[in-house]
């Protein structure tokens, strides 16, 4: 992997040139604002809110549940800010796996890919049970 040397340069940072495989797999910006709004609402009011809220309120009480949602919400905000920065710098398909492979190591990217798949496999099952 290339080493990065410290620099005092103020020149703008250019993203690396795409590989031949990336040159053919371009992202299309075809989502309209209403699509993004519905995705955001579905993520915020999804079945997880209803499935997990009862247990959280029973364990921590209403104040504790509110505090927990605020803390975790802030952590998710920071994660999404970081992901937005990486997606702006390097717009590729594959998000978490691709960024993990490029910025950490190929084996870490492989593990993140499987974890991401496992996460969605469990999420689909949980939403089917909750429906």
PDB file of C-alpha atoms in Angstrom:
ATOM      1  CA  UNK A   1       0.000   0.000   0.000  1.00  0.00           C
ATOM      2  CA  UNK A   2       1.243   3.534  -0.717  1.00  0.00           C
ATOM      3  CA  UNK A   3       2.605   5.551   2.147  1.00  0.00           C
ATOM      4  CA  UNK A   4       1.348   9.063   2.723  1.00  0.00           C
ATOM      5  CA  UNK A   5       3.964  11.726   3.455  1.00  0.00           C
ATOM      6  CA  UNK A   6       3.078  14.923   5.348  1.00  0.00           C
ATOM      7  CA  UNK A   7       2.758  17.993   3.173  1.00  0.00           C
ATOM      8  CA  UNK A   8       2.278  21.728   3.553  1.00  0.00           C
ATOM      9  CA  UNK A   9       0.579  21.982   0.164  1.00  0.00           C
ATOM     10  CA  UNK A  10      -2.810  23.666  -0.060  1.00  0.00           C
ATOM     11  CA  UNK A  11      -3.605  22.287  -3.506  1.00  0.00           C
ATOM     12  CA  UNK A  12      -7.034  20.660  -3.845  1.00  0.00           C
ATOM     13  CA  UNK A  13      -7.145  16.907  -3.312  1.00  0.00           C
ATOM     14  CA  UNK A  14      -8.036  14.908  -6.386  1.00  0.00           C
ATOM     15  CA  UNK A  15      -9.597  11.458  -6.031  1.00  0.00           C
ATOM     16  CA  UNK A  16      -7.590   8.540  -7.442  1.00  0.00           C
ATOM     17  CA  UNK A  17      -8.217   7.474 -11.020  1.00  0.00           C
ATOM     18  CA  UNK A  18     -10.884   4.768 -11.307  1.00  0.00           C
ATOM     19  CA  UNK A  19      -9.851   1.201 -12.027  1.00  0.00           C
ATOM     20  CA  UNK A  20     -11.060  -0.351 -15.322  1.00  0.00           C
ATOM     21  CA  UNK A  21     -13.847  -2.194 -13.465  1.00  0.00           C
ATOM     22  CA  UNK A  22     -15.034   1.063 -11.875  1.00  0.00           C
ATOM     23  CA  UNK A  23     -14.985   2.892 -15.193  1.00  0.00           C
ATOM     24  CA  UNK A  24     -17.827   0.664 -16.449  1.00  0.00           C
ATOM     25  CA  UNK A  25     -19.859   0.698 -13.215  1.00  0.00           C
ATOM     26  CA  UNK A  26     -20.916   4.334 -12.986  1.00  0.00           C
ATOM     27  CA  UNK A  27     -23.506   5.510 -10.489  1.00  0.00           C
ATOM     28  CA  UNK A  28     -26.638   7.167 -11.802  1.00  0.00           C
ATOM     29  CA  UNK A  29     -28.401   9.935  -9.901  1.00  0.00           C
ATOM     30  CA  UNK A  30     -31.973   8.953 -10.683  1.00  0.00           C
ATOM     31  CA  UNK A  31     -33.671   9.340  -7.286  1.00  0.00           C
ATOM     32  CA  UNK A  32     -36.109  12.220  -7.041  1.00  0.00           C
ATOM     33  CA  UNK A  33     -36.627  14.218  -3.813  1.00  0.00           C
ATOM     34  CA  UNK A  34     -39.838  12.312  -3.057  1.00  0.00           C
ATOM     35  CA  UNK A  35     -37.930   9.010  -3.263  1.00  0.00           C
ATOM     36  CA  UNK A  36     -35.339  10.256  -0.786  1.00  0.00           C
ATOM     37  CA  UNK A  37     -38.076  11.523   1.543  1.00  0.00           C
ATOM     38  CA  UNK A  38     -39.819   8.144   1.549  1.00  0.00           C
ATOM     39  CA  UNK A  39     -36.540   6.302   2.166  1.00  0.00           C
ATOM     40  CA  UNK A  40     -35.777   8.615   5.107  1.00  0.00           C
ATOM     41  CA  UNK A  41     -39.270   8.200   6.578  1.00  0.00           C
ATOM     42  CA  UNK A  42     -39.118   4.436   6.159  1.00  0.00           C
ATOM     43  CA  UNK A  43     -35.770   4.341   7.921  1.00  0.00           C
ATOM     44  CA  UNK A  44     -36.929   6.573  10.767  1.00  0.00           C
ATOM     45  CA  UNK A  45     -40.358   5.054  11.378  1.00  0.00           C
ATOM     46  CA  UNK A  46     -39.521   1.509  10.274  1.00  0.00           C
ATOM     47  CA  UNK A  47     -40.549  -1.626  12.108  1.00  0.00           C
ATOM     48  CA  UNK A  48     -37.482  -1.444  14.360  1.00  0.00           C
ATOM     49  CA  UNK A  49     -38.960   1.562  16.138  1.00  0.00           C
ATOM     50  CA  UNK A  50     -42.077  -0.398  17.075  1.00  0.00           C
ATOM     51  CA  UNK A  51     -40.363  -3.728  17.752  1.00  0.00           C
ATOM     52  CA  UNK A  52     -37.585  -2.378  19.983  1.00  0.00           C
ATOM     53  CA  UNK A  53     -39.359   0.521  21.730  1.00  0.00           C
ATOM     54  CA  UNK A  54     -41.430  -1.610  24.099  1.00  0.00           C
ATOM     55  CA  UNK A  55     -38.452  -3.490  25.480  1.00  0.00           C
ATOM     56  CA  UNK A  56     -36.365  -0.311  25.771  1.00  0.00           C
ATOM     57  CA  UNK A  57     -39.081   1.596  27.642  1.00  0.00           C
ATOM     58  CA  UNK A  58     -39.713  -1.368  29.949  1.00  0.00           C
ATOM     59  CA  UNK A  59     -36.001  -1.644  30.774  1.00  0.00           C
ATOM     60  CA  UNK A  60     -34.905   2.008  30.989  1.00  0.00           C
ATOM     61  CA  UNK A  61     -38.148   3.907  31.485  1.00  0.00           C
ATOM     62  CA  UNK A  62     -39.311   6.779  29.269  1.00  0.00           C
ATOM     63  CA  UNK A  63     -36.449   9.152  30.222  1.00  0.00           C
ATOM     64  CA  UNK A  64     -33.777   6.497  29.806  1.00  0.00           C
ATOM     65  CA  UNK A  65     -35.218   5.440  26.462  1.00  0.00           C
ATOM     66  CA  UNK A  66     -35.232   9.042  25.246  1.00  0.00           C
ATOM     67  CA  UNK A  67     -31.642   9.528  26.409  1.00  0.00           C
ATOM     68  CA  UNK A  68     -30.576   6.289  24.703  1.00  0.00           C
ATOM     69  CA  UNK A  69     -32.225   7.339  21.419  1.00  0.00           C
ATOM     70  CA  UNK A  70     -30.534  10.765  21.580  1.00  0.00           C
ATOM     71  CA  UNK A  71     -27.074   9.269  22.236  1.00  0.00           C
ATOM     72  CA  UNK A  72     -27.375   6.604  19.538  1.00  0.00           C
ATOM     73  CA  UNK A  73     -28.902   9.143  17.137  1.00  0.00           C
ATOM     74  CA  UNK A  74     -25.860  11.375  17.618  1.00  0.00           C
ATOM     75  CA  UNK A  75     -23.525   8.431  16.961  1.00  0.00           C
ATOM     76  CA  UNK A  76     -25.436   7.580  13.778  1.00  0.00           C
ATOM     77  CA  UNK A  77     -25.225  11.245  12.749  1.00  0.00           C
ATOM     78  CA  UNK A  78     -21.426  11.164  13.097  1.00  0.00           C
ATOM     79  CA  UNK A  79     -21.219   7.905  11.137  1.00  0.00           C
ATOM     80  CA  UNK A  80     -23.353   9.293   8.316  1.00  0.00           C
ATOM     81  CA  UNK A  81     -21.292  12.505   8.206  1.00  0.00           C
ATOM     82  CA  UNK A  82     -18.149  10.395   7.781  1.00  0.00           C
ATOM     83  CA  UNK A  83     -19.774   8.229   5.136  1.00  0.00           C
ATOM     84  CA  UNK A  84     -20.998  11.335   3.313  1.00  0.00           C
ATOM     85  CA  UNK A  85     -17.476  12.748   3.276  1.00  0.00           C
ATOM     86  CA  UNK A  86     -16.070   9.509   1.849  1.00  0.00           C
ATOM     87  CA  UNK A  87     -18.871   9.227  -0.721  1.00  0.00           C
ATOM     88  CA  UNK A  88     -18.239  12.810  -1.845  1.00  0.00           C
ATOM     89  CA  UNK A  89     -14.490  12.220  -2.108  1.00  0.00           C
ATOM     90  CA  UNK A  90     -14.759   8.815  -3.782  1.00  0.00           C
ATOM     91  CA  UNK A  91     -18.184   8.108  -5.368  1.00  0.00           C
ATOM     92  CA  UNK A  92     -18.114   4.350  -6.001  1.00  0.00           C
ATOM     93  CA  UNK A  93     -20.725   1.635  -5.692  1.00  0.00           C
ATOM     94  CA  UNK A  94     -20.131  -0.746  -2.818  1.00  0.00           C
ATOM     95  CA  UNK A  95     -19.893   1.862  -0.032  1.00  0.00           C
ATOM     96  CA  UNK A  96     -18.810   0.168   3.220  1.00  0.00           C
ATOM     97  CA  UNK A  97     -16.976  -2.758   1.632  1.00  0.00           C
ATOM     98  CA  UNK A  98     -15.234  -0.616  -0.969  1.00  0.00           C
ATOM     99  CA  UNK A  99     -14.131   2.035   1.519  1.00  0.00           C
ATOM    100  CA  UNK A 100     -12.935  -0.621   3.973  1.00  0.00           C
ATOM    101  CA  UNK A 101     -10.945  -2.329   1.227  1.00  0.00           C
ATOM    102  CA  UNK A 102      -9.334   0.895   0.004  1.00  0.00           C
ATOM    103  CA  UNK A 103      -8.661   2.629   3.311  1.00  0.00           C
ATOM    104  CA  UNK A 104      -7.952  -0.303   5.674  1.00  0.00           C
ATOM    105  CA  UNK A 105      -7.161  -3.619   3.934  1.00  0.00           C
ATOM    106  CA  UNK A 106      -8.690  -6.110   1.481  1.00  0.00           C
ATOM    107  CA  UNK A 107      -9.287  -8.680   4.230  1.00  0.00           C
ATOM    108  CA  UNK A 108     -11.111  -6.099   6.364  1.00  0.00           C
ATOM    109  CA  UNK A 109     -13.232  -5.146   3.332  1.00  0.00           C
ATOM    110  CA  UNK A 110     -14.074  -8.821   2.813  1.00  0.00           C
ATOM    111  CA  UNK A 111     -15.156  -9.173   6.456  1.00  0.00           C
ATOM    112  CA  UNK A 112     -17.232  -5.982   6.277  1.00  0.00           C
ATOM    113  CA  UNK A 113     -18.934  -7.278   3.123  1.00  0.00           C
ATOM    114  CA  UNK A 114     -19.995 -10.472   4.857  1.00  0.00           C
ATOM    115  CA  UNK A 115     -21.095  -8.573   7.977  1.00  0.00           C
ATOM    116  CA  UNK A 116     -23.159  -6.235   5.802  1.00  0.00           C
ATOM    117  CA  UNK A 117     -24.820  -9.196   4.059  1.00  0.00           C
ATOM    118  CA  UNK A 118     -25.498 -10.893   7.410  1.00  0.00           C
ATOM    119  CA  UNK A 119     -26.981  -7.666   8.777  1.00  0.00           C
ATOM    120  CA  UNK A 120     -29.468  -7.416   5.923  1.00  0.00           C
ATOM    121  CA  UNK A 121     -30.340 -11.125   6.068  1.00  0.00           C
ATOM    122  CA  UNK A 122     -31.278 -10.731   9.748  1.00  0.00           C
ATOM    123  CA  UNK A 123     -33.069  -7.422   9.088  1.00  0.00           C
ATOM    124  CA  UNK A 124     -35.291  -8.969   6.420  1.00  0.00           C
ATOM    125  CA  UNK A 125     -36.186 -11.831   8.760  1.00  0.00           C
ATOM    126  CA  UNK A 126     -36.943  -9.437  11.651  1.00  0.00           C
ATOM    127  CA  UNK A 127     -39.153  -7.247   9.475  1.00  0.00           C
ATOM    128  CA  UNK A 128     -41.057 -10.255   8.157  1.00  0.00           C
ATOM    129  CA  UNK A 129     -41.737 -11.393  11.719  1.00  0.00           C
ATOM    130  CA  UNK A 130     -42.809  -7.882  12.772  1.00  0.00           C
ATOM    131  CA  UNK A 131     -45.112  -7.376   9.781  1.00  0.00           C
TER     132      UNK A 131
END
